[in-house]
Amino acid sequence: MLASVLIGVLSMGTSLQPAIAAARPVGGQAPGYYRMHVGRFEVTALLDGTHPFPSDKVAVNAKPGEVDALLAAQYLPPAFEGMINAFLVNTGDRLVLIDTGAGNLYGKEGGGLVSAIRAAGYTPDQIDDIFITHLHEDHAGGLLLDGKPVFAKAIVHVSKRDADFWLNDANQANVDDLLKPFFPAIQQVVAPYIAAGRFKPFEGGAPLLPGLTPIAAPGHTPGHTFYLLQDEGQSLLFWGDTVHMQPVQFADPNIAIRYDWNADMAVATRQAILARASAEHWWVAGAHISFPGIGHVVADNGHYRWVPANYTLNRIMP
Ligand SMILES: [Zn+2]
């Protein structure tokens, strides 16, 4: 058999190429969802999209060459591909979405959330509650898609501090130019939900649902909020935009970005939650960590490391 194959190949001489049927590259990726459990709760990570993150243009507090060196150490260019993740939680009683991705606000680089929800076996109109970590375009933009509200019955929850800030144009005067366009964009995506009476800002740290507790995390935005999910002794922290640049900010949490409302406060909040999440051994789910964005934080000699969840096809069914 081998001999006859060899003779066949040799007999084709140098013109091997035309004799081999070439399959066209298909392109695309697998549907963007990943499942795990926290106690009795089912958590599904959803990929809204990826986009080149211009770390060389937006990093703040970095030493000269530091960001490029940290990226190069992970074989990444300065504008590396960043994630936009959101997360679905099925508590058994309610279907809950943490953040909504960018919708149309990042062009073709966002807006995959709805197809990810469907690929994961759910539909947007099943979602009861949406908890927004903060009112930036890549977290609230997905409330609308192609100008239409995506979620037919969901109540949108966000900290009152963030709502008061982003829904008031007077605050445009006090933010980086990068953030000024966020005001009209955010006001547009929340408008139909406000009109329908389904936009409910909250205050304080009391649980918003059994097992879901908000934690004020100001700095990136005034009302930036973590959500801590806990059941049967297990904990998962949805930490929103604690880390934008995974290859950079675990190694040096003092590096901030121009998208921060208050960079010093954002750094202090990041340092505190990195220390706490690592000490408590919590699962962490991040909006801009490599998909699925779920893993653990490990303290490492004054720095931190990210340990991603190990992929599994087992133990994911109830
Ligand atoms: Zn973000």
Coordinates of C-alpha atoms and ligand atoms in Angstrom, one line a residue:
M1 CA 0.0 0.0 0.0
L2 CA 2.7 2.4 1.0
A3 CA 4.8 1.5 -2.0
S4 CA 1.9 2.1 -4.4
V5 CA 1.2 5.5 -2.8
L6 CA 4.9 6.5 -3.1
I7 CA 4.9 5.4 -6.8
G8 CA 1.8 7.5 -7.4
V9 CA 3.4 10.5 -5.8
L10 CA 6.7 10.1 -7.5
S11 CA 5.0 9.7 -10.9
M12 CA 3.4 13.1 -10.5
G13 CA 6.8 14.6 -10.5
T14 CA 7.0 18.3 -9.6
S15 CA 3.4 19.1 -10.4
L16 CA 1.9 17.8 -7.2
Q17 CA -0.2 20.9 -6.5
P18 CA -2.9 20.6 -9.2
A19 CA -3.5 16.9 -8.3
I20 CA -4.6 17.8 -4.7
A21 CA -8.1 19.0 -4.2
A22 CA -7.8 22.2 -2.1
A23 CA -10.6 23.0 0.4
R24 CA -11.2 26.7 0.7
P25 CA -10.6 28.1 4.2
V26 CA -14.0 28.4 5.9
G27 CA -13.1 31.3 8.2
G28 CA -15.1 32.3 11.4
Q29 CA -14.9 30.8 14.8
A30 CA -17.0 28.5 17.1
P31 CA -20.1 30.1 18.7
G32 CA -18.9 32.3 21.6
Y33 CA -20.3 30.7 24.7
Y34 CA -18.8 28.8 27.6
R35 CA -20.6 27.2 30.5
M36 CA -19.8 26.5 34.2
H37 CA -21.7 26.2 37.5
V38 CA -21.5 28.2 40.7
G39 CA -23.4 26.2 43.2
R40 CA -26.8 25.6 41.7
F41 CA -26.5 28.5 39.3
E42 CA -25.6 28.0 35.7
V43 CA -23.2 30.6 34.3
T44 CA -22.7 31.1 30.6
A45 CA -19.9 33.4 29.3
L46 CA -21.0 35.1 26.0
L47 CA -18.6 36.6 23.5
D48 CA -20.0 39.8 21.9
G49 CA -16.9 40.5 19.8
T50 CA -13.2 41.3 19.7
H51 CA -11.4 44.5 18.7
P52 CA -7.9 45.8 18.5
F53 CA -7.3 47.5 21.8
P54 CA -4.8 50.5 21.3
S55 CA -2.9 50.0 24.5
D56 CA 0.0 52.1 23.3
K57 CA -2.4 55.1 22.9
V58 CA -4.5 54.8 26.0
A59 CA -2.3 53.4 28.8
V60 CA -1.7 55.8 31.7
N61 CA 1.0 55.7 34.4
A62 CA 3.2 53.3 32.5
K63 CA 7.0 53.6 32.5
P64 CA 8.5 54.2 29.0
G65 CA 8.4 51.0 27.0
E66 CA 6.7 49.0 29.8
V67 CA 3.5 48.3 28.0
D68 CA 5.1 47.2 24.8
A69 CA 7.5 45.0 26.7
L70 CA 4.8 43.3 28.7
L71 CA 2.8 42.7 25.4
A72 CA 5.9 41.5 23.5
A73 CA 6.6 39.0 26.3
Q74 CA 3.2 37.4 25.4
Y75 CA 3.8 37.6 21.7
L76 CA 1.3 40.4 21.3
P77 CA 1.5 43.7 19.3
P78 CA 0.7 47.1 21.0
A79 CA -2.8 47.0 19.5
F80 CA -3.7 43.5 20.6
E81 CA -7.1 41.9 20.1
G82 CA -9.3 42.6 23.1
M83 CA -12.5 40.8 24.2
I84 CA -16.0 42.1 24.8
N85 CA -17.5 39.5 27.1
A86 CA -20.9 39.4 28.8
F87 CA -22.3 36.7 31.1
L88 CA -25.7 34.9 31.5
V89 CA -26.8 33.5 34.9
N90 CA -29.6 31.0 35.2
T91 CA -30.5 31.0 38.9
G92 CA -33.3 28.5 38.5
D93 CA -35.8 31.3 39.2
R94 CA -34.6 34.1 36.9
L95 CA -32.4 34.4 33.8
V96 CA -30.0 37.2 34.4
L97 CA -27.5 39.0 32.1
I98 CA -24.4 40.8 33.3
D99 CA -23.6 43.5 30.7
T100 CA -24.8 43.5 27.1
G101 CA -21.7 44.0 24.9
A102 CA -21.4 46.9 22.4
G103 CA -24.4 46.3 20.1
N104 CA -23.7 48.4 17.0
L105 CA -21.6 51.0 18.8
Y106 CA -18.3 49.2 18.0
G107 CA -19.3 48.6 14.4
K108 CA -18.7 45.0 13.1
E109 CA -16.4 44.3 16.0
G110 CA -19.3 44.0 18.5
G111 CA -22.9 42.9 18.4
G112 CA -22.4 39.2 18.6
L113 CA -24.2 38.9 21.9
V114 CA -27.6 37.9 20.6
S115 CA -26.3 35.1 18.4
A116 CA -24.1 33.9 21.3
I117 CA -27.3 33.8 23.6
R118 CA -29.1 31.8 20.9
A119 CA -26.2 29.5 20.4
A120 CA -26.1 28.9 24.1
G121 CA -29.8 27.7 24.0
Y122 CA -31.6 30.8 25.2
T123 CA -33.4 33.8 23.7
P124 CA -33.1 37.5 24.6
D125 CA -36.8 37.7 25.5
Q126 CA -36.3 35.1 28.2
I127 CA -34.0 37.4 30.1
D128 CA -35.6 38.8 33.3
D129 CA -32.9 41.1 34.6
I130 CA -29.9 42.9 33.2
F131 CA -27.2 44.1 35.6
I132 CA -24.8 46.6 34.0
T133 CA -21.4 47.0 35.6
H134 CA -21.1 50.5 34.2
L135 CA -22.6 52.7 31.4
H136 CA -19.9 52.5 28.8
E137 CA -20.6 51.6 25.2
D138 CA -19.2 48.1 25.3
H139 CA -21.3 47.2 28.3
A140 CA -24.7 48.8 27.7
G141 CA -24.6 49.3 23.9
G142 CA -26.1 45.9 23.4
L143 CA -29.4 47.0 24.9
L144 CA -30.2 48.1 21.3
L145 CA -29.4 46.3 18.0
D146 CA -30.1 48.0 14.7
G147 CA -32.0 50.7 16.5
K148 CA -34.4 48.3 18.3
P149 CA -34.5 47.2 21.9
V150 CA -33.1 43.7 22.2
F151 CA -34.7 42.6 25.5
A152 CA -38.5 42.4 25.5
K153 CA -39.2 42.1 29.2
A154 CA -35.9 42.5 31.1
I155 CA -35.5 45.1 33.8
V156 CA -32.2 47.0 33.4
H157 CA -30.4 47.6 36.7
V158 CA -27.4 49.9 37.1
S159 CA -25.9 51.9 40.0
K160 CA -27.7 55.2 40.5
R161 CA -24.3 57.0 40.6
D162 CA -23.5 55.8 37.0
A163 CA -27.0 56.6 35.8
D164 CA -26.9 60.1 37.2
F165 CA -23.5 60.7 35.7
W166 CA -24.0 59.4 32.1
L167 CA -27.6 60.7 31.7
N168 CA -26.5 64.3 32.5
D169 CA -24.8 66.1 29.6
A170 CA -23.3 68.6 32.0
N171 CA -20.7 66.0 33.0
Q172 CA -19.2 65.9 29.5
A173 CA -17.1 68.9 30.4
N174 CA -15.2 66.9 33.0
V175 CA -14.1 63.8 31.0
D176 CA -11.4 62.9 28.6
D177 CA -12.3 63.6 24.9
L178 CA -12.4 59.8 24.3
L179 CA -15.5 59.6 26.6
K180 CA -17.5 62.6 25.4
P181 CA -19.3 60.6 22.6
F182 CA -20.4 58.0 25.3
F183 CA -23.0 60.5 26.6
P184 CA -25.4 60.6 23.6
A185 CA -24.7 56.9 22.8
I186 CA -25.6 55.7 26.3
Q187 CA -28.6 58.0 26.5
Q188 CA -29.9 56.5 23.2
V189 CA -29.5 52.9 24.2
V190 CA -31.3 53.2 27.6
A191 CA -34.1 55.5 26.3
P192 CA -36.5 52.8 25.3
Y193 CA -36.1 51.0 28.6
I194 CA -36.6 54.2 30.6
A195 CA -39.7 54.9 28.5
A196 CA -41.0 51.4 29.2
G197 CA -40.4 51.7 33.0
R198 CA -37.8 49.0 32.9
F199 CA -34.7 51.1 33.9
K200 CA -34.1 50.7 37.6
P201 CA -31.0 52.4 39.1
F202 CA -30.1 51.0 42.6
E203 CA -28.2 52.4 45.6
G204 CA -26.3 50.6 48.3
G205 CA -24.9 47.1 48.7
A206 CA -27.9 45.0 49.6
P207 CA -28.4 41.8 47.5
L208 CA -30.3 42.6 44.3
L209 CA -31.4 39.0 43.9
P210 CA -30.8 36.0 46.2
G211 CA -27.1 35.2 45.7
L212 CA -26.3 38.4 43.7
T213 CA -24.7 41.3 45.6
P214 CA -23.5 44.6 44.2
I215 CA -20.1 46.0 45.4
A216 CA -19.3 49.6 44.7
A217 CA -16.1 49.8 42.6
P218 CA -15.7 53.5 41.6
G219 CA -12.9 54.8 39.5
H220 CA -13.3 53.5 36.0
T221 CA -16.6 55.2 36.1
P222 CA -18.3 57.0 39.1
G223 CA -20.7 54.1 39.7
H224 CA -18.7 51.2 38.4
T225 CA -20.0 48.1 40.2
F226 CA -18.9 44.5 40.8
Y227 CA -21.5 41.8 41.2
L228 CA -20.7 38.9 43.5
L229 CA -22.6 35.7 42.7
Q230 CA -22.7 33.1 45.6
D231 CA -24.4 29.8 46.1
E232 CA -23.6 26.7 48.1
G233 CA -20.3 28.1 49.3
Q234 CA -19.0 29.0 45.8
S235 CA -18.4 32.5 44.7
L236 CA -17.9 34.2 41.3
L237 CA -17.1 37.9 41.0
F238 CA -18.2 39.7 37.8
W239 CA -15.6 42.5 37.9
G240 CA -16.5 44.5 34.8
D241 CA -13.6 46.7 33.7
T242 CA -11.1 46.0 36.5
V243 CA -8.6 44.8 33.9
H244 CA -8.7 46.1 30.3
M245 CA -5.3 44.9 29.3
Q246 CA -4.8 41.3 30.6
P247 CA -1.1 41.1 29.5
V248 CA -0.4 44.4 31.3
Q249 CA -2.5 45.1 34.3
F250 CA -2.0 41.9 36.3
A251 CA 1.7 42.4 36.0
D252 CA 1.4 46.1 36.8
P253 CA -2.0 47.0 38.3
N254 CA -0.9 50.7 38.6
I255 CA -1.3 51.1 34.9
A256 CA -4.6 52.8 34.1
I257 CA -6.2 53.9 30.8
R258 CA -7.6 57.1 29.4
Y259 CA -11.1 55.6 29.5
D260 CA -11.0 55.8 33.3
W261 CA -13.1 58.6 34.8
N262 CA -10.6 58.8 37.7
A263 CA -7.4 56.9 37.1
D264 CA -6.1 57.1 40.7
M265 CA -9.3 55.8 42.1
A266 CA -9.5 53.1 39.4
V267 CA -6.0 51.9 40.4
A268 CA -6.9 51.8 44.1
T269 CA -10.0 49.8 43.3
R270 CA -8.1 47.4 41.1
Q271 CA -5.4 46.9 43.7
A272 CA -8.0 46.2 46.4
I273 CA -10.1 43.7 44.4
L274 CA -7.0 41.9 43.0
A275 CA -5.9 41.4 46.6
R276 CA -9.3 40.3 47.8
A277 CA -10.2 38.0 44.9
S278 CA -6.9 36.2 45.2
A279 CA -7.1 35.9 49.0
E280 CA -10.7 34.6 48.8
H281 CA -9.9 32.2 45.9
W282 CA -13.0 33.6 44.1
W283 CA -13.8 32.7 40.6
V284 CA -13.6 35.9 38.5
A285 CA -15.4 36.8 35.3
G286 CA -14.0 39.8 33.4
A287 CA -15.4 41.7 30.5
H288 CA -12.1 42.1 28.7
I289 CA -10.2 39.0 29.7
S290 CA -9.5 36.4 27.0
F291 CA -12.7 34.5 26.3
P292 CA -14.4 33.1 28.3
G293 CA -12.9 35.6 30.7
I294 CA -13.4 33.2 33.7
G295 CA -10.5 32.2 35.9
H296 CA -8.7 32.9 39.2
V297 CA -6.3 35.6 40.3
V298 CA -3.1 34.6 42.0
A299 CA -0.9 36.9 44.0
D300 CA 2.7 36.6 42.8
N301 CA 5.5 38.4 44.6
G302 CA 3.9 41.9 44.5
H303 CA 2.2 41.2 41.1
Y304 CA -0.7 39.1 40.0
R305 CA -1.2 36.3 37.6
W306 CA -4.4 35.2 35.7
V307 CA -5.2 31.5 35.8
P308 CA -7.9 30.8 33.2
A309 CA -10.6 28.2 33.8
N310 CA -9.6 24.8 32.4
Y311 CA -11.9 23.9 29.4
T312 CA -14.2 21.0 30.0
L313 CA -17.1 19.3 28.3
N314 CA -18.0 17.5 31.6
R315 CA -19.9 18.6 34.7
I316 CA -21.7 21.3 32.8
M317 CA -25.2 19.8 32.8
P318 CA -27.5 20.1 35.9
Ligands
ZN1 ZN -15.3 47.9 29.0

